[in-house]
mmCIF file of C-alpha atoms in Angstrom:
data_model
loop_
_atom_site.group_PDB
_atom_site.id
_atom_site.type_symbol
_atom_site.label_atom_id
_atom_site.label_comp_id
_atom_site.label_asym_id
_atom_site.label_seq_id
_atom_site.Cartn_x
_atom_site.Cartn_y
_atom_site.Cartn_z
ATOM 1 C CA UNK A 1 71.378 140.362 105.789
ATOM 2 C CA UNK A 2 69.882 140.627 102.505
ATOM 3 C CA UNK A 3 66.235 139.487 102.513
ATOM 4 C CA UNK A 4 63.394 139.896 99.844
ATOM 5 C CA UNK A 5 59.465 139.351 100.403
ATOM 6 C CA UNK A 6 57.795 136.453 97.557
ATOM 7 C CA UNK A 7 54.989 134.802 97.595
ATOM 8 C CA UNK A 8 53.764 131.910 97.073
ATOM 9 C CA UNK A 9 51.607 131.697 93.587
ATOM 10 C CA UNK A 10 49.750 129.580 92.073
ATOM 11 C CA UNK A 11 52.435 128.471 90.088
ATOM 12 C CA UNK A 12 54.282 127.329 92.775
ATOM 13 C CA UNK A 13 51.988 124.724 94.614
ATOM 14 C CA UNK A 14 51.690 120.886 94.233
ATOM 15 C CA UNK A 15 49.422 118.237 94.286
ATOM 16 C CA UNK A 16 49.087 118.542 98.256
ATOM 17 C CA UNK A 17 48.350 122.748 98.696
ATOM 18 C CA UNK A 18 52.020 123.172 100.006
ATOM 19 C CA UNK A 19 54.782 125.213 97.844
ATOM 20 C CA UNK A 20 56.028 122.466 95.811
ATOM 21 C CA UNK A 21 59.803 121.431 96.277
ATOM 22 C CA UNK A 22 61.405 123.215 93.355
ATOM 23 C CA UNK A 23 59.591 126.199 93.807
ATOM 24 C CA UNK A 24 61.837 126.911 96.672
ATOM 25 C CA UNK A 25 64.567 126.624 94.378
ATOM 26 C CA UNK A 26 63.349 129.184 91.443
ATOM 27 C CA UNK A 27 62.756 131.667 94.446
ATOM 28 C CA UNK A 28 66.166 131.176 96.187
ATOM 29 C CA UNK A 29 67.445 131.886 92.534
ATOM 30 C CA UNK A 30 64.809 134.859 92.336
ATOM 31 C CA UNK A 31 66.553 136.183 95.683
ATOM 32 C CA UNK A 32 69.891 135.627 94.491
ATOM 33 C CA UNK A 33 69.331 137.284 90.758
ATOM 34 C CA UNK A 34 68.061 140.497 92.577
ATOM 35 C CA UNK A 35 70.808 140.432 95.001
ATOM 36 C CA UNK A 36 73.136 140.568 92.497
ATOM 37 C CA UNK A 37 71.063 143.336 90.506
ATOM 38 C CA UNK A 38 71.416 145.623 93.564
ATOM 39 C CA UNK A 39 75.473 144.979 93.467
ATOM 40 C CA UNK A 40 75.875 145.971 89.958
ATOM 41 C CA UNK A 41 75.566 142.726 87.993
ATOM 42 C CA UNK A 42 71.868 142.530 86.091
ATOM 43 C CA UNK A 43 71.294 139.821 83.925
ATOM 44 C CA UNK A 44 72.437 142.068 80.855
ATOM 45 C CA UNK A 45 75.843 142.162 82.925
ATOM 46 C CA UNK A 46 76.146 138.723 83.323
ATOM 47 C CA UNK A 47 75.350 137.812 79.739
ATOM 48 C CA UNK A 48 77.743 140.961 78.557
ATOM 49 C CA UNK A 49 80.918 139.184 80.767
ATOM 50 C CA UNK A 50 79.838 135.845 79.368
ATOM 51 C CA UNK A 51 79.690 134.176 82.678
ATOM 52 C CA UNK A 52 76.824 132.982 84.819
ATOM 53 C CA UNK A 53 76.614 131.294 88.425
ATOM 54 C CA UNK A 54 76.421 127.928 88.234
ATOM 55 C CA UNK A 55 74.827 125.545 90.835
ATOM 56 C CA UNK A 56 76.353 121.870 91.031
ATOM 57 C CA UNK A 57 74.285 120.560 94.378
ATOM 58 C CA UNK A 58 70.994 121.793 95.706
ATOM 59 C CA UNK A 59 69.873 120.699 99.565
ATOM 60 C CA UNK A 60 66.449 121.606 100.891
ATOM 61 C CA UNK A 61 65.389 120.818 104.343
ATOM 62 C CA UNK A 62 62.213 121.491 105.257
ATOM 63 C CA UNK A 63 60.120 122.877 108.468
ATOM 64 C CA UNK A 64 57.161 124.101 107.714
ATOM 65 C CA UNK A 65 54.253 124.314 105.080
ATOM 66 C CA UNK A 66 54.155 127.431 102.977
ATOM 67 C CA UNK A 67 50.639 128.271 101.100
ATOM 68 C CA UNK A 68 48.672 129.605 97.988
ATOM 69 C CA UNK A 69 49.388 133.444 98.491
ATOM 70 C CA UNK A 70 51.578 133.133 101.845
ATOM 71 C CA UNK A 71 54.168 135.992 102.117
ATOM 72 C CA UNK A 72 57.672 134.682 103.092
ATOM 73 C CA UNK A 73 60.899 136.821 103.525
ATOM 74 C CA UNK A 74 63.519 135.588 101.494
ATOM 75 C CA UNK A 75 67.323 136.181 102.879
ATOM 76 C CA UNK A 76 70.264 135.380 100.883
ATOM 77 C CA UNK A 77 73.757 134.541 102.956
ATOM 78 C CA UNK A 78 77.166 133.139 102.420
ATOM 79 C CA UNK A 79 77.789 129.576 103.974
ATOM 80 C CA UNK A 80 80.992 128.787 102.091
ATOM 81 C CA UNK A 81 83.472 131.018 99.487
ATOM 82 C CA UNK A 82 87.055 129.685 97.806
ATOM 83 C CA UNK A 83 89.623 132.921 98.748
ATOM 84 C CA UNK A 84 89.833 132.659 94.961
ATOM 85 C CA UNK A 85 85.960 132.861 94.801
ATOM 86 C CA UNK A 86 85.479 130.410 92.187
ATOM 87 C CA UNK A 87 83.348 127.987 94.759
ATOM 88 C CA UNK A 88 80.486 129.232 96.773
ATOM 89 C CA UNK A 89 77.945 128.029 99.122
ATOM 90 C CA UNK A 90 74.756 129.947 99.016
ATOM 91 C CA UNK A 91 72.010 130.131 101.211
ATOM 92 C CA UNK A 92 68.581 130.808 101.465
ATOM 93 C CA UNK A 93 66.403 130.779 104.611
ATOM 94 C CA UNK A 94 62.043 130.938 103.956
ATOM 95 C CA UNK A 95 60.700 132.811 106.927
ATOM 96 C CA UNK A 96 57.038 133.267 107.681
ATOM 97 C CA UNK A 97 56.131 135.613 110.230
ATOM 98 C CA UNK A 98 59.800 135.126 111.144
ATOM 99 C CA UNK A 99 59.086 131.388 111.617
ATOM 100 C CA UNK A 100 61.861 129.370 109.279
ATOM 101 C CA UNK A 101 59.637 127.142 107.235
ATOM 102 C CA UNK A 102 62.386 126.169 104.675
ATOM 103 C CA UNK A 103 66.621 126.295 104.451
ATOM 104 C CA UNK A 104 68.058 126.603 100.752
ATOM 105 C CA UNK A 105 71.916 125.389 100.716
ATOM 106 C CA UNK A 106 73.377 125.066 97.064
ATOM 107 C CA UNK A 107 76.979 124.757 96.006
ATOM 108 C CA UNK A 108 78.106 126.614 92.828
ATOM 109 C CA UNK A 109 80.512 128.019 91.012
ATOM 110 C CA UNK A 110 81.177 130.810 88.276
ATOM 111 C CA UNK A 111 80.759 129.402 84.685
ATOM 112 C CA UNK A 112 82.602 131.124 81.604
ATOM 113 C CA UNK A 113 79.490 130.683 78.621
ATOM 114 C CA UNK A 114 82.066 130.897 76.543
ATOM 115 C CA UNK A 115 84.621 127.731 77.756
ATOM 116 C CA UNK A 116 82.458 126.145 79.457
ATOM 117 C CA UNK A 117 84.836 125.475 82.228
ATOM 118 C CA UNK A 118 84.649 126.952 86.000
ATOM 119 C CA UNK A 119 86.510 130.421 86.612
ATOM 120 C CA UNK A 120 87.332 132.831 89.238
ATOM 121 C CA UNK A 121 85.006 135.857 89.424
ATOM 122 C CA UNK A 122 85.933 139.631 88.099
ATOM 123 C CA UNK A 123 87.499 141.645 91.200
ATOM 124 C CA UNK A 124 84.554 143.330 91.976
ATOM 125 C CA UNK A 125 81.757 140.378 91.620
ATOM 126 C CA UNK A 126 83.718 138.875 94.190
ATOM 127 C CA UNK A 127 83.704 141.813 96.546
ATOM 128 C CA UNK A 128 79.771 141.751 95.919
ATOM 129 C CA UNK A 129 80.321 138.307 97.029
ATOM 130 C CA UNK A 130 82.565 138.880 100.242
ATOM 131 C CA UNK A 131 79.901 141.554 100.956
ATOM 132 C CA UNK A 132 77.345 139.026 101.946
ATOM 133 C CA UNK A 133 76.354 138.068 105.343
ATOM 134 C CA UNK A 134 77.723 134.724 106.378
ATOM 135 C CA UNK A 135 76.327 131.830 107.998
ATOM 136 C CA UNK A 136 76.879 130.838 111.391
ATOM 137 C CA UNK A 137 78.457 127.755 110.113
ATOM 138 C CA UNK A 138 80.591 128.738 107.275
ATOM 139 C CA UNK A 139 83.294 126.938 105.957
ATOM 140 C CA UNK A 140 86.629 128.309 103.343
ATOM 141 C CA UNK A 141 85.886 125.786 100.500
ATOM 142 C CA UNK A 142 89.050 124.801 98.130
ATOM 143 C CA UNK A 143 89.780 126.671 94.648
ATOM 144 C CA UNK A 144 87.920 124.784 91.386
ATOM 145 C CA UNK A 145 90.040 126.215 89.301
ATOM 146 C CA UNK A 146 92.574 123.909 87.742
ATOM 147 C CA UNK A 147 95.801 125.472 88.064
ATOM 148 C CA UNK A 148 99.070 123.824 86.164
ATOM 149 C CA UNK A 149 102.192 124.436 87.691
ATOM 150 C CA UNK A 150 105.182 124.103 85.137
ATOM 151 C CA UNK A 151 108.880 122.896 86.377
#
């Protein structure tokens, strides 16, 4: 399982001293990013290939209250993958002191900058991908790739 320590800054609290909601989302995306650093693909990479990950749908369920300055382990898993790649379901789980205080589930995709249109990741960003640890619960999702057949 991948997992990285954060913590929560002042940045990243709200009105009511808890880590505010889309906090949790720019550190599941912090998690992811470095993930993907480690497998070969930097953000220098990405922008190089001209393509980017892409996230359509973001769910957050929530446990428990995460502070100013409270350490949390990170983890990044797969809950859903297309066998062409080109749909994904991330997700993130927020442990603290290997409590779950918060769940991270986000559907995406792989954007070309270029077309703007949904594609199929290069061979070997999908093995990065395939690599991952999956979740207990996940699912094959459908291709989003348009393909045309012609008779």
């Amino acid at each position: 399982m991948f997992e990285v320590e954060l913590f929560a800054g002042w940045g990243d609290i709200d009105f009511n001293s808890h880590m505010r909601n889309t906090a949790y989302l720019d550190k599941s995306v912090d998690a992811r990013m470095l993930y993907f650093a480690k497998q070969g693909y930097s953000v220098s990479e990405f922008a190089k290939l001209r393509i980017g990950p892409v996230v359509m749908k973001d769910q957050i369920e929530y446990f428990r209250e995460i502070h100013l300055l409270d350490r949390v382990v990170v983890s990044f898993a797969l809950a859903g993958l297309s066998v062409d790649g080109s749909r994904m379901l991330l997700r993130n789980e927020f442990l603290l002191n290997g409590k779950l205080m918060a769940r991270v589930t986000s559907a995406g995709g792989w954007l070309d900058l270029e077309k703007r249109k949904l594609i199929c990741p290069p061979p070997a960003l999908l093995d990065a991908m395939k690599a991952l640890d999956r979740t207990e619960d996940f699912v094959e999702l459908p291709s989003s790739v348009n393909r045309t057949v012609s008779n």
